[in-house]
Each structure stands twice: as C-alpha cells, then as structure tokens.
mmCIF file of C-alpha atoms in Angstrom:
data_model
loop_
_atom_site.group_PDB
_atom_site.id
_atom_site.type_symbol
_atom_site.label_atom_id
_atom_site.label_comp_id
_atom_site.label_asym_id
_atom_site.label_seq_id
_atom_site.Cartn_x
_atom_site.Cartn_y
_atom_site.Cartn_z
ATOM 1 C CA MET E 109 93.999 99.589 63.782
ATOM 2 C CA THR E 110 94.404 95.841 63.314
ATOM 3 C CA ASP E 111 91.337 94.016 62.188
ATOM 4 C CA ASP E 112 89.959 91.605 64.783
ATOM 5 C CA LYS E 113 90.285 88.773 62.267
ATOM 6 C CA ASP E 114 94.057 89.321 62.198
ATOM 7 C CA VAL E 115 94.105 88.390 65.869
ATOM 8 C CA LEU E 116 92.595 85.004 64.999
ATOM 9 C CA ARG E 117 95.436 84.379 62.523
ATOM 10 C CA ASP E 118 98.146 85.554 64.905
ATOM 11 C CA VAL E 119 96.835 83.203 67.578
ATOM 12 C CA TRP E 120 96.586 80.249 65.167
ATOM 13 C CA PHE E 121 100.083 80.666 63.671
ATOM 14 C CA GLY E 122 101.989 81.308 66.913
ATOM 15 C CA ARG E 123 105.086 79.105 67.193
ATOM 16 C CA ILE E 124 107.623 78.216 69.900
ATOM 17 C CA PRO E 125 111.186 77.278 68.891
ATOM 18 C CA THR E 126 111.948 74.065 70.778
ATOM 19 C CA CYS E 127 114.984 71.840 71.264
ATOM 20 C CA PHE E 128 114.270 68.190 72.081
ATOM 21 C CA THR E 129 117.016 66.213 73.845
ATOM 22 C CA LEU E 130 116.913 62.535 74.721
ATOM 23 C CA TYR E 131 117.076 61.756 78.440
ATOM 24 C CA GLN E 132 120.635 60.781 79.286
ATOM 25 C CA ASP E 133 119.683 57.472 80.958
ATOM 26 C CA GLU E 134 117.917 56.155 77.860
ATOM 27 C CA ILE E 135 119.942 53.345 76.294
ATOM 28 C CA THR E 136 121.145 54.153 72.786
ATOM 29 C CA GLU E 137 123.262 52.392 70.179
ATOM 30 C CA ARG E 138 124.933 55.659 69.207
ATOM 31 C CA GLU E 139 124.784 59.234 70.376
ATOM 32 C CA ALA E 140 121.451 61.009 69.995
ATOM 33 C CA GLU E 141 121.619 64.463 68.431
ATOM 34 C CA PRO E 142 119.133 67.070 69.720
ATOM 35 C CA TYR E 143 116.149 67.744 67.459
ATOM 36 C CA TYR E 144 114.903 71.276 66.748
ATOM 37 C CA LEU E 145 111.287 72.062 65.895
ATOM 38 C CA LEU E 146 108.908 75.036 65.784
ATOM 39 C CA LEU E 147 105.906 73.928 67.854
ATOM 40 C CA PRO E 148 102.429 75.361 67.167
ATOM 41 C CA ARG E 149 101.161 77.072 70.320
ATOM 42 C CA ILE E 150 97.600 75.918 69.662
ATOM 43 C CA SER E 151 98.314 72.216 69.236
ATOM 44 C CA TYR E 152 99.227 69.301 71.513
ATOM 45 C CA LEU E 153 102.659 67.728 72.069
ATOM 46 C CA THR E 154 101.717 64.206 71.035
ATOM 47 C CA LEU E 155 100.030 65.489 67.877
ATOM 48 C CA VAL E 156 103.065 67.296 66.468
ATOM 49 C CA THR E 157 106.076 65.230 67.579
ATOM 50 C CA ASP E 158 106.004 62.198 65.243
ATOM 51 C CA LYS E 159 109.281 63.401 63.703
ATOM 52 C CA VAL E 160 110.847 63.779 67.151
ATOM 53 C CA LYS E 161 109.859 60.213 68.018
ATOM 54 C CA LYS E 162 111.251 58.830 64.739
ATOM 55 C CA HIS E 163 114.485 60.772 65.162
ATOM 56 C CA PHE E 164 115.287 59.302 68.573
ATOM 57 C CA GLN E 165 113.959 55.821 67.865
ATOM 58 C CA LYS E 166 116.570 55.558 65.092
ATOM 59 C CA VAL E 167 119.354 55.398 67.701
ATOM 60 C CA MET E 168 117.529 53.097 70.139
ATOM 61 C CA ARG E 169 116.785 49.393 70.231
ATOM 62 C CA GLN E 170 113.142 48.396 69.811
ATOM 63 C CA GLU E 171 112.920 46.795 73.253
ATOM 64 C CA GLU E 172 114.029 50.031 74.936
ATOM 65 C CA VAL E 173 111.146 51.990 73.436
ATOM 66 C CA SER E 174 107.815 52.280 75.173
ATOM 67 C CA GLU E 175 105.334 55.195 75.326
ATOM 68 C CA ILE E 176 107.002 58.577 74.675
ATOM 69 C CA TRP E 177 106.665 61.345 77.245
ATOM 70 C CA PHE E 178 108.126 64.820 77.680
ATOM 71 C CA GLU E 179 109.581 66.653 80.614
ATOM 72 C CA TYR E 180 110.820 70.192 81.293
ATOM 73 C CA GLU E 181 113.261 70.739 84.166
ATOM 74 C CA GLY E 182 111.958 67.679 86.005
ATOM 75 C CA THR E 183 108.267 68.401 85.455
ATOM 76 C CA PRO E 184 106.394 65.896 83.258
ATOM 77 C CA LEU E 185 104.571 67.873 80.556
ATOM 78 C CA LYS E 186 100.838 67.185 80.256
ATOM 79 C CA TRP E 187 100.247 66.448 76.584
ATOM 80 C CA HIS E 188 96.536 67.187 76.993
ATOM 81 C CA TYR E 189 97.304 70.865 77.719
ATOM 82 C CA PRO E 190 97.908 73.020 74.616
ATOM 83 C CA ILE E 191 101.605 73.615 73.903
ATOM 84 C CA GLY E 192 101.325 77.403 74.271
ATOM 85 C CA LEU E 193 99.805 76.985 77.737
ATOM 86 C CA LEU E 194 102.625 74.637 78.834
ATOM 87 C CA PHE E 195 105.240 77.107 77.618
ATOM 88 C CA ASP E 196 103.628 80.189 79.178
ATOM 89 C CA LEU E 197 103.136 78.373 82.467
ATOM 90 C CA HIS E 198 106.584 76.754 82.796
ATOM 91 C CA ALA E 199 109.089 78.562 80.593
ATOM 92 C CA SER E 200 107.877 81.911 79.304
ATOM 93 C CA ASN E 201 110.538 83.992 81.008
ATOM 94 C CA THR E 202 113.468 81.775 80.066
ATOM 95 C CA ALA E 203 115.766 81.982 77.063
ATOM 96 C CA LEU E 204 114.706 80.395 73.782
ATOM 97 C CA PRO E 205 114.774 77.709 72.473
ATOM 98 C CA TRP E 206 112.528 75.859 74.914
ATOM 99 C CA CYS E 207 114.551 72.783 75.988
ATOM 100 C CA ILE E 208 112.388 69.714 76.417
ATOM 101 C CA THR E 209 113.681 66.277 77.489
ATOM 102 C CA VAL E 210 112.306 63.194 75.736
ATOM 103 C CA HIS E 211 111.694 59.905 77.605
ATOM 104 C CA PHE E 212 110.768 56.425 76.375
ATOM 105 C CA LYS E 213 110.777 54.599 79.718
ATOM 106 C CA ASN E 214 109.274 54.855 83.211
ATOM 107 C CA PHE E 215 106.074 56.546 82.119
ATOM 108 C CA PRO E 216 104.890 58.622 85.124
ATOM 109 C CA GLU E 217 101.493 56.945 85.682
ATOM 110 C CA LYS E 218 100.549 59.242 88.547
ATOM 111 C CA ASP E 219 101.137 62.447 86.579
ATOM 112 C CA LEU E 220 100.339 61.925 82.917
ATOM 113 C CA LEU E 221 97.409 60.620 80.910
ATOM 114 C CA HIS E 222 98.261 57.887 78.427
ATOM 115 C CA CYS E 223 98.201 58.749 74.745
ATOM 116 C CA HIS E 224 98.358 55.515 72.788
ATOM 117 C CA SER E 225 96.970 56.936 69.530
ATOM 118 C CA LYS E 226 95.775 60.069 67.729
ATOM 119 C CA ASP E 227 92.213 58.956 68.552
ATOM 120 C CA VAL E 228 92.870 59.743 72.203
ATOM 121 C CA ILE E 229 93.929 63.287 71.309
ATOM 122 C CA GLU E 230 90.876 63.723 69.078
ATOM 123 C CA ALA E 231 88.548 62.461 71.833
ATOM 124 C CA HIS E 232 90.103 64.851 74.349
ATOM 125 C CA PHE E 233 89.958 67.807 71.935
ATOM 126 C CA MET E 234 86.308 67.170 71.056
ATOM 127 C CA ALA E 235 85.387 66.702 74.731
ATOM 128 C CA CYS E 236 86.825 70.172 75.470
ATOM 129 C CA ILE E 237 84.906 71.727 72.581
ATOM 130 C CA LYS E 238 81.695 70.072 73.778
ATOM 131 C CA GLU E 239 82.204 71.293 77.322
ATOM 132 C CA ALA E 240 82.899 74.836 76.064
ATOM 133 C CA ASP E 241 79.664 74.772 74.080
ATOM 134 C CA ALA E 242 77.745 73.451 77.082
ATOM 135 C CA LEU E 243 78.875 76.645 78.821
ATOM 136 C CA LYS E 244 78.338 79.010 75.875
ATOM 137 C CA HIS E 245 75.148 77.666 74.318
ATOM 138 C CA LYS E 246 73.795 74.848 76.538
ATOM 139 C CA SER E 247 75.320 72.510 73.906
ATOM 140 C CA GLN E 248 72.767 73.631 71.293
ATOM 141 C CA VAL E 249 75.253 74.680 68.605
ATOM 142 C CA ILE E 250 77.574 71.656 68.905
ATOM 143 C CA ASN E 251 74.650 69.206 69.007
ATOM 144 C CA GLU E 252 73.062 70.745 65.896
ATOM 145 C CA MET E 253 76.262 70.136 63.926
ATOM 146 C CA GLN E 254 76.752 66.992 61.910
ATOM 147 C CA LYS E 255 79.516 64.480 62.558
ATOM 148 C CA LYS E 256 81.351 65.758 59.485
ATOM 149 C CA ASP E 257 81.494 69.257 61.001
ATOM 150 C CA HIS E 258 83.024 67.852 64.187
ATOM 151 C CA LYS E 259 85.534 65.990 62.026
ATOM 152 C CA GLN E 260 86.368 69.203 60.181
ATOM 153 C CA LEU E 261 87.298 70.934 63.447
ATOM 154 C CA TRP E 262 89.676 68.113 64.307
ATOM 155 C CA MET E 263 91.143 67.829 60.787
ATOM 156 C CA GLY E 264 91.646 71.607 60.705
ATOM 157 C CA LEU E 265 93.691 71.417 63.894
ATOM 158 C CA GLN E 266 95.580 68.266 62.918
ATOM 159 C CA ASN E 267 96.554 69.600 59.481
ATOM 160 C CA ASP E 268 97.109 73.211 60.543
ATOM 161 C CA LYS E 269 94.330 74.485 58.251
ATOM 162 C CA PHE E 270 93.095 77.837 59.612
ATOM 163 C CA GLU E 271 90.297 78.377 57.055
ATOM 164 C CA GLN E 272 89.016 74.800 57.308
ATOM 165 C CA PHE E 273 88.868 75.067 61.110
ATOM 166 C CA TRP E 274 87.229 78.496 61.280
ATOM 167 C CA ALA E 275 84.612 77.653 58.649
ATOM 168 C CA ILE E 276 82.984 75.569 61.402
ATOM 169 C CA ASN E 277 84.348 77.228 64.542
ATOM 170 C CA ARG E 278 82.769 80.580 63.656
ATOM 171 C CA LYS E 279 79.369 79.016 64.427
ATOM 172 C CA LEU E 280 80.593 78.242 67.946
ATOM 173 C CA MET E 281 81.501 81.931 68.345
ATOM 174 C CA GLU E 282 78.032 83.273 67.531
ATOM 175 C CA TYR E 283 75.290 84.187 69.977
ATOM 176 C CA PRO E 284 71.616 85.220 69.680
ATOM 177 C CA PRO E 285 71.202 88.878 68.605
ATOM 178 C CA GLU E 286 69.089 89.620 71.689
ATOM 179 C CA ASP E 287 71.994 88.592 73.990
ATOM 180 C CA SER E 288 75.228 90.496 74.610
ATOM 181 C CA GLY E 289 77.379 87.377 74.564
ATOM 182 C CA PHE E 290 77.665 83.734 75.517
ATOM 183 C CA ARG E 291 75.774 82.203 78.434
ATOM 184 C CA TYR E 292 78.996 81.558 80.372
ATOM 185 C CA ILE E 293 82.637 82.077 79.333
ATOM 186 C CA PRO E 294 84.741 78.889 78.988
ATOM 187 C CA PHE E 295 88.009 79.601 80.806
ATOM 188 C CA ARG E 296 90.626 77.918 82.962
ATOM 189 C CA ILE E 297 93.203 79.745 85.087
ATOM 190 C CA TYR E 298 96.499 77.975 85.806
ATOM 191 C CA GLN E 299 99.142 78.663 88.417
ATOM 192 C CA ALA E 300 102.231 76.446 88.593
ATOM 193 C CA THR E 301 102.548 77.088 92.333
ATOM 194 C CA THR E 302 99.257 75.481 93.417
ATOM 195 C CA GLU E 303 98.377 71.786 93.816
ATOM 196 C CA ARG E 304 95.052 72.387 92.156
ATOM 197 C CA PRO E 305 95.662 72.101 88.425
ATOM 198 C CA PHE E 306 93.327 74.959 87.401
ATOM 199 C CA ILE E 307 90.413 77.147 88.432
ATOM 200 C CA GLN E 308 87.222 76.857 86.411
ATOM 201 C CA LYS E 309 83.932 78.443 87.477
ATOM 202 C CA LEU E 310 80.675 79.652 85.976
ATOM 203 C CA PHE E 311 81.157 83.288 84.942
ATOM 204 C CA ARG E 312 78.911 85.447 82.784
ATOM 205 C CA PRO E 313 80.267 87.825 80.113
ATOM 206 C CA VAL E 314 77.863 90.585 81.196
ATOM 207 C CA ASP E 315 76.916 91.868 84.638
ATOM 208 C CA SER E 316 73.370 92.339 85.915
ATOM 209 C CA GLY E 317 73.360 95.916 84.583
ATOM 210 C CA GLY E 318 74.295 94.804 81.066
ATOM 211 C CA GLN E 319 77.930 95.991 81.301
ATOM 212 C CA LEU E 320 80.577 93.787 79.702
ATOM 213 C CA HIS E 321 82.763 92.001 82.263
ATOM 214 C CA THR E 322 86.500 92.511 81.793
ATOM 215 C CA LEU E 323 89.499 90.227 82.316
ATOM 216 C CA GLY E 324 90.132 92.180 85.530
ATOM 217 C CA ASP E 325 86.577 91.491 86.726
ATOM 218 C CA LEU E 326 87.105 87.757 86.173
ATOM 219 C CA LEU E 327 90.371 87.710 88.112
ATOM 220 C CA LYS E 328 88.964 89.779 90.964
ATOM 221 C CA ASP E 329 86.155 87.247 91.297
ATOM 222 C CA VAL E 330 87.898 83.887 90.886
ATOM 223 C CA CYS E 331 91.599 84.538 91.482
ATOM 224 C CA PRO E 332 92.147 87.774 93.405
ATOM 225 C CA SER E 333 95.733 86.810 94.312
ATOM 226 C CA ALA E 334 96.638 87.313 90.646
ATOM 227 C CA LEU E 335 95.944 91.024 90.894
ATOM 228 C CA ALA E 336 98.275 93.546 92.426
ATOM 229 C CA PRO E 337 97.299 95.047 95.766
ATOM 230 C CA GLU E 338 95.963 98.619 95.367
ATOM 231 C CA ASP E 339 99.151 100.340 96.451
ATOM 232 C CA GLY E 340 101.573 97.501 95.916
ATOM 233 C CA GLU E 341 103.831 96.213 93.161
ATOM 234 C CA LYS E 342 102.559 93.814 90.531
ATOM 235 C CA LYS E 343 104.031 90.454 91.510
ATOM 236 C CA THR E 344 102.398 88.372 88.795
ATOM 237 C CA GLN E 345 101.834 88.321 85.054
ATOM 238 C CA VAL E 346 98.492 87.318 83.548
ATOM 239 C CA MET E 347 99.389 85.631 80.267
ATOM 240 C CA ILE E 348 97.387 84.334 77.308
ATOM 241 C CA HIS E 349 99.199 83.158 74.145
ATOM 242 C CA GLY E 350 102.435 84.681 75.384
ATOM 243 C CA ILE E 351 101.077 88.192 75.892
ATOM 244 C CA GLU E 352 99.582 90.138 78.788
ATOM 245 C CA PRO E 353 96.210 91.483 77.624
ATOM 246 C CA MET E 354 95.028 94.680 79.297
ATOM 247 C CA LEU E 355 92.842 93.911 82.305
ATOM 248 C CA GLU E 356 90.207 96.248 80.830
ATOM 249 C CA THR E 357 89.689 93.916 77.836
ATOM 250 C CA PRO E 358 86.109 92.620 77.666
ATOM 251 C CA LEU E 359 86.008 88.914 78.476
ATOM 252 C CA GLN E 360 83.498 88.263 75.671
ATOM 253 C CA TRP E 361 85.993 89.664 73.138
ATOM 254 C CA LEU E 362 88.809 87.561 74.610
ATOM 255 C CA SER E 363 86.622 84.448 74.424
ATOM 256 C CA GLU E 364 85.814 85.087 70.743
ATOM 257 C CA HIS E 365 89.330 86.014 69.645
ATOM 258 C CA MET E 366 91.879 84.495 71.987
ATOM 259 C CA SER E 367 90.451 81.119 72.861
ATOM 260 C CA TYR E 368 92.434 78.064 71.872
ATOM 261 C CA PRO E 369 90.919 75.798 69.179
ATOM 262 C CA ASP E 370 89.247 73.856 72.034
ATOM 263 C CA ASN E 371 87.202 77.068 72.600
ATOM 264 C CA PHE E 372 88.629 77.626 76.082
ATOM 265 C CA LEU E 373 90.570 80.663 77.296
ATOM 266 C CA HIS E 374 93.611 79.110 79.001
ATOM 267 C CA ILE E 375 95.084 81.794 81.240
ATOM 268 C CA SER E 376 98.452 81.480 83.034
ATOM 269 C CA ILE E 377 99.321 83.332 86.219
ATOM 270 C CA ILE E 378 103.089 83.373 86.559
ATOM 271 C CA PRO E 379 105.567 85.208 88.764
ATOM 272 C CA ARG E 380 106.742 88.491 87.297
ATOM 273 C CA PRO E 381 110.470 88.305 86.497
ATOM 274 C CA THR E 382 112.514 90.522 88.825
ATOM 275 C CA ASP E 383 115.290 91.807 86.595
ATOM 276 C CA GLU D 1059 83.660 70.118 94.783
ATOM 277 C CA SER D 1060 84.478 66.585 95.892
ATOM 278 C CA LEU D 1061 81.352 65.299 97.592
ATOM 279 C CA ASP D 1062 82.585 61.926 98.661
ATOM 280 C CA ASP D 1063 85.428 59.589 98.034
ATOM 281 C CA SER D 1064 85.795 56.088 99.266
ATOM 282 C CA GLN D 1065 88.221 53.250 98.843
ATOM 283 C CA VAL D 1066 87.146 49.669 98.530
ATOM 284 C CA ASP D 1067 89.380 46.622 98.442
ATOM 285 C CA GLY D 1068 88.256 43.895 96.092
ATOM 286 C CA VAL D 1069 89.616 40.533 95.038
ATOM 287 C CA CYS D 1070 89.906 39.585 91.387
ATOM 288 C CA ALA D 1071 90.083 36.161 89.764
ATOM 289 C CA THR D 1072 93.800 35.553 90.310
ATOM 290 C CA GLY D 1073 93.444 36.184 94.037
ATOM 291 C CA GLU D 1074 95.250 39.509 94.089
ATOM 292 C CA VAL D 1075 93.956 42.396 96.116
ATOM 293 C CA ILE D 1076 92.991 45.490 94.153
ATOM 294 C CA ARG D 1077 91.947 48.811 95.555
ATOM 295 C CA TYR D 1078 89.154 50.866 93.985
ATOM 296 C CA GLU D 1079 89.039 54.563 94.685
ATOM 297 C CA TYR D 1080 85.872 56.497 93.792
ATOM 298 C CA HIS D 1081 85.276 60.241 93.802
ATOM 299 C CA VAL D 1082 81.975 61.950 93.105
ATOM 300 C CA LEU D 1083 82.471 65.444 91.724
ATOM 301 C CA TYR D 1084 80.026 68.029 90.488
ATOM 302 C CA SER D 1085 80.457 69.384 86.962
ATOM 303 C CA SER D 1086 79.374 73.010 86.860
ATOM 304 C CA SER D 1087 79.631 72.910 83.060
ATOM 305 C CA TYR D 1088 77.089 70.080 82.672
ATOM 306 C CA GLN D 1089 75.397 70.660 86.047
ATOM 307 C CA VAL D 1090 75.423 66.970 86.926
ATOM 308 C CA PRO D 1091 77.475 64.730 89.205
ATOM 309 C CA VAL D 1092 80.420 62.887 87.628
ATOM 310 C CA LEU D 1093 82.053 59.662 88.780
ATOM 311 C CA TYR D 1094 85.859 59.583 88.802
ATOM 312 C CA PHE D 1095 87.655 56.378 89.730
ATOM 313 C CA ARG D 1096 90.998 54.653 89.688
ATOM 314 C CA VAL D 1097 92.050 51.120 90.485
ATOM 315 C CA CYS D 1098 95.457 49.876 91.691
ATOM 316 C CA PHE D 1099 97.110 46.758 92.966
ATOM 317 C CA LEU D 1100 98.353 47.119 96.527
ATOM 318 C CA ASP D 1101 101.886 47.783 95.296
ATOM 319 C CA GLY D 1102 100.585 50.910 93.575
ATOM 320 C CA ARG D 1103 100.572 49.587 90.001
ATOM 321 C CA ALA D 1104 97.553 51.009 88.187
ATOM 322 C CA LEU D 1105 95.118 48.786 86.307
ATOM 323 C CA THR D 1106 94.426 49.580 82.668
ATOM 324 C CA LEU D 1107 90.905 50.222 81.438
ATOM 325 C CA ASP D 1108 90.902 46.720 79.872
ATOM 326 C CA GLU D 1109 91.765 45.082 83.177
ATOM 327 C CA ILE D 1110 89.055 47.077 84.973
ATOM 328 C CA TRP D 1111 86.477 46.135 82.349
ATOM 329 C CA LYS D 1112 87.290 42.462 82.829
ATOM 330 C CA SER D 1113 86.533 42.770 86.538
ATOM 331 C CA VAL D 1114 83.001 44.070 85.885
ATOM 332 C CA HIS D 1115 80.551 41.240 86.595
ATOM 333 C CA ALA D 1116 79.666 39.242 83.468
ATOM 334 C CA CYS D 1117 75.946 39.817 83.984
ATOM 335 C CA TYR D 1118 76.506 43.528 83.494
ATOM 336 C CA GLN D 1119 78.892 43.444 80.575
ATOM 337 C CA ALA D 1120 76.412 42.762 77.783
ATOM 338 C CA ARG D 1121 73.860 45.247 79.119
ATOM 339 C CA LEU D 1122 76.467 47.902 79.761
ATOM 340 C CA LEU D 1123 77.687 47.737 76.179
ATOM 341 C CA GLU D 1124 74.357 49.254 75.147
ATOM 342 C CA GLY D 1125 74.043 51.538 78.190
ATOM 343 C CA PRO D 1126 73.570 55.316 78.288
ATOM 344 C CA TRP D 1127 76.950 55.953 79.828
ATOM 345 C CA ASP D 1128 78.656 56.622 76.511
ATOM 346 C CA THR D 1129 82.322 56.206 77.251
ATOM 347 C CA ILE D 1130 84.882 55.776 79.964
ATOM 348 C CA THR D 1131 87.974 57.840 79.318
ATOM 349 C CA GLN D 1132 91.081 58.758 81.226
ATOM 350 C CA GLN D 1133 91.028 62.353 82.435
ATOM 351 C CA GLU D 1134 92.827 64.646 84.827
ATOM 352 C CA HIS D 1135 91.097 64.977 88.223
ATOM 353 C CA PRO D 1136 90.222 68.706 88.337
ATOM 354 C CA LEU D 1137 91.298 69.114 91.966
ATOM 355 C CA LEU D 1138 94.116 66.588 92.381
ATOM 356 C CA GLY D 1139 95.597 66.916 88.898
ATOM 357 C CA GLN D 1140 96.136 63.130 88.653
ATOM 358 C CA PRO D 1141 94.858 60.669 86.015
ATOM 359 C CA PHE D 1142 91.511 59.032 86.787
ATOM 360 C CA PHE D 1143 88.972 57.184 84.699
ATOM 361 C CA VAL D 1144 85.705 59.055 84.168
ATOM 362 C CA LEU D 1145 82.226 58.144 83.038
ATOM 363 C CA HIS D 1146 81.381 60.917 80.594
ATOM 364 C CA PRO D 1147 78.615 63.144 82.013
ATOM 365 C CA CYS D 1148 76.966 64.363 78.822
ATOM 366 C CA ARG D 1149 74.208 61.697 78.860
ATOM 367 C CA THR D 1150 73.476 61.891 82.599
ATOM 368 C CA ASN D 1151 70.594 64.347 82.242
ATOM 369 C CA GLU D 1152 68.989 61.985 79.739
ATOM 370 C CA PHE D 1153 68.746 58.931 81.960
ATOM 371 C CA MET D 1154 68.220 60.851 85.209
ATOM 372 C CA SER D 1155 65.235 62.782 83.884
ATOM 373 C CA ALA D 1156 63.434 59.454 83.316
ATOM 374 C CA VAL D 1157 64.063 58.544 86.966
ATOM 375 C CA LEU D 1158 62.977 61.961 88.253
ATOM 376 C CA THR D 1159 59.840 62.072 86.094
ATOM 377 C CA SER D 1160 58.558 58.712 87.344
ATOM 378 C CA SER D 1161 59.278 59.683 90.975
ATOM 379 C CA ARG D 1162 57.311 62.867 90.579
ATOM 380 C CA LYS D 1163 54.376 60.943 89.114
ATOM 381 C CA GLU D 1164 54.321 58.708 92.176
ATOM 382 C CA ASN D 1165 54.882 61.685 94.458
ATOM 383 C CA ARG D 1166 58.017 60.080 95.870
ATOM 384 C CA GLN D 1167 61.149 61.744 97.196
ATOM 385 C CA THR D 1168 64.315 60.691 95.493
ATOM 386 C CA ASN D 1169 67.872 61.081 96.626
ATOM 387 C CA TYR D 1170 69.405 62.162 93.309
ATOM 388 C CA ILE D 1171 72.914 61.030 94.197
ATOM 389 C CA ALA D 1172 71.822 57.606 95.491
ATOM 390 C CA SER D 1173 69.712 56.976 92.363
ATOM 391 C CA TRP D 1174 72.437 58.221 90.019
ATOM 392 C CA LEU D 1175 75.164 56.222 91.733
ATOM 393 C CA SER D 1176 73.079 53.039 91.735
ATOM 394 C CA ILE D 1177 72.828 53.367 87.925
ATOM 395 C CA VAL D 1178 76.420 54.253 87.031
ATOM 396 C CA GLY D 1179 78.269 52.567 89.897
ATOM 397 C CA PRO D 1180 77.896 48.899 88.825
ATOM 398 C CA VAL D 1181 79.457 49.769 85.454
ATOM 399 C CA VAL D 1182 82.713 50.320 87.289
ATOM 400 C CA GLY D 1183 82.452 47.815 90.087
ATOM 401 C CA LEU D 1184 80.722 50.036 92.623
ATOM 402 C CA ASN D 1185 77.633 48.297 93.955
ATOM 403 C CA LEU D 1186 75.491 50.470 96.144
ATOM 404 C CA SER D 1187 74.033 48.768 99.207
ATOM 405 C CA LEU D 1188 70.235 48.497 99.297
ATOM 406 C CA SER D 1189 70.274 50.345 102.593
ATOM 407 C CA TYR D 1190 70.635 53.565 100.561
ATOM 408 C CA ALA D 1191 67.264 52.877 98.946
ATOM 409 C CA LYS D 1192 65.689 52.011 102.282
ATOM 410 C CA LEU D 1193 66.904 55.334 103.640
ATOM 411 C CA ALA D 1194 65.175 57.202 100.822
ATOM 412 C CA SER D 1195 61.891 55.364 101.356
ATOM 413 C CA GLU D 1196 62.064 55.989 105.116
ATOM 414 C CA GLN D 1197 62.211 59.690 104.296
ATOM 415 C CA ASN D 1198 59.101 59.211 102.148
ATOM 416 C CA THR D 1199 57.186 57.533 104.990
ATOM 417 C CA GLU D 1200 58.099 60.321 107.400
ATOM 418 C CA ALA D 1201 56.963 62.901 104.870
ATOM 419 C CA ASP D 1202 53.596 61.105 104.466
ATOM 420 C CA VAL D 1203 53.044 61.085 108.221
ATOM 421 C CA ILE D 1204 53.679 64.816 108.480
#
C-alpha cells in the first residue's frame, strides 16, 4: 500500500510534455523552431516559460515584442490557473505533446489578466493560499505565520523545492485534534462548457452525524450534472491532477493530499471520450 | 452572487469620456462584500490601474495611501470570468466592525452595504450620494416611532 506521503510527491512532480509554437502571424527575422518543455502541473505558465520567451524573442525584432500570452486551439490560456488544471480542462484526452501557441501581440484584454512581473504571480499565489486558509482555519494559521514563512512557500514553488515548500505547508494541513477536519474545504470545480468560470461554495468535510463527506457527496451537492444518472451511462470524467479519484474518497483526504500548492482542490469536469 | 452592478460615465482631464462599471459581490470565503470594477474608454480600450489611480480625486489620494483597503489587484470576475480590478476583502471586517460597534452604541440601524460602499467607493471613483444615508436615518426614525 503506497504511503500517503508518496501521493504528495507524485502530485508535486507531475509533468506535462509540451510543444510551444510561435503564432504564424508574428513577424520574425527568420523561421522560429518549436520549443519543447516538460511543464510542472503544479506551477503557472508565466512562472516556468522564461526559456520559451527567450527562444522566440531571438528571432523577433524588439518592437514586435509585447506581453507574452499563450493559447490552445483558439482559447487564450489563463496563466493564473495552475498548468495541470489547464491541461486537464482543455487537452487531457488529446495526444501528447500538448501543443501551445505563443503570442507576443494583441493581448486579449477581455480574457486574460496581465502578468508584468513575477511579483504578480506571487501576489496571486499568496492570495489563493490566504483564501484557502480563511476557509480551513478562519485565517488563524496563515496569520500566525511570519513573513519569512510566506516567502518560503513561494520560493518552494518557484524553485521546485518539495521539502522547502512542505516544511511550511504541513502547518496549513493540520486541524485541531477535537475536530475531524478543516472548517470548510477549499475547492473549485471547472467545466469548459459553461460561461461561469468555476463553482466555489462553502462545504464542510464532515456531515452533521460526523461522517466524512466524499467527493461524490460534494458533486451531488454543488454540481449534480457531473454525476451519471442512476441507470444511465457516465457522460463525464471528474479529474484531479490527470486522474479520476474514486467518488467514495473522503474529501478531507483529497484536500490534504491532492490540493495544488495554493491549497485548493481544482477539479475538472470534462466530457468522457467516446472511443 | 452579484448584488448590484452599475455603469457610470465620467469625464477625465483630457475631456474624454470613460465608463466605470462596478459590481458588488459577496465573498463566501471571507463573508464580506467585495467591490469589483473596470474602467474603459468608449471605444472599449481598458484603462490601466495607473490611469484609474490618476483619476481619483487629489483630496483622497494622500489619505487613501494609508487606508485600510490594502491593495487593488486585477482578478478574474468569479461569475463572468473576465478581468476586473478588486479591492482586497481581507481587511473589510477590520474597518467595518468599528462602524458597526459605534452604531450599536448609539442604538442606530445601519445599512451595511451603504456604509461599506461609502468607505471603499471613493477610492475607486464611486461617490455614494448622501440620499443613501438619509434613507438609513429615515428607517431609524420610523423604528423609534414604532
């Protein structure tokens, strides 16, 4: 039986083989070769693509280069969503490598947040962690930490340092011994087919009788369309980090072991492939 | 839930028309209201945070720099999925509890949203008409009579 701690490592070190191609209308001085990279599922596009940017800027003139942005099959990719979520949501049932198009012009103001520096990514990441702790612990654990602990969470993510990150993050995964879990579970459920970007609601890890809520309980309550009708075929997949956890899995366990570094469970509901 | 959204046309120094769009949403995570806003020229071009800041009245700028509103950041609107600017909600409880405590002492009714919006609105160019305050005090008078 795999140790629970192994799950934490598997989640942290998950990678997606990606091929970056420059948008054909970008003006170049010579032909741009595609760039291949293994992207960390738990990180953010603008945090891990410095090399991609440098590679394409080498064949472009300075004046043609403005803020970089990424697109997959016509859909601008939200850099503030973790990479693994973007892949699961948009491309999980397609052939690898994941083919992303790189743009340096016509930034889609109505769709994407700007990302002018790493500070913006850090601010976004820390805001997510703070919101997760507001849900889990009424912000008590995050507020008790010193600034250097907050910095360590960010540096751990930025430098891909599992031990450094978890030395602090483990405190955010604790709860009082008299309780059975967190106050509320930080989660967001995404469906590419809806206008609403995600579903997020208050949901407790335990029911009034003290029983642990499962992933299935959560879906039944906040997104019943994701579940198969009693006698019908399963039309959707419920995916976290590229896998479909059993619906009987306790939500508290999922929150402790399969959250992203921002401490949220990002869950994708995608159409089941019909091969 | 989106409680209210309104658009206001304003005129800035160069004489161009800019449109402010405000949404009040409720954060279930922080259990407080949150102000989302975006500002565009009529041709649809969005203003940057710098440009918006410059349009805040000078008399507010110095005071706001030390205000309890922490930061304004760009975030995704949780229902529309589009970029908006947001006043971070994590300090709201702090400054609202002072307002609520003093109202309770004076045995006055407060409209939470009107009070909250009158504090955070001016930071981002939204000035609440005094008629909102008069409405709240009318409710107080009625309550006294009963």
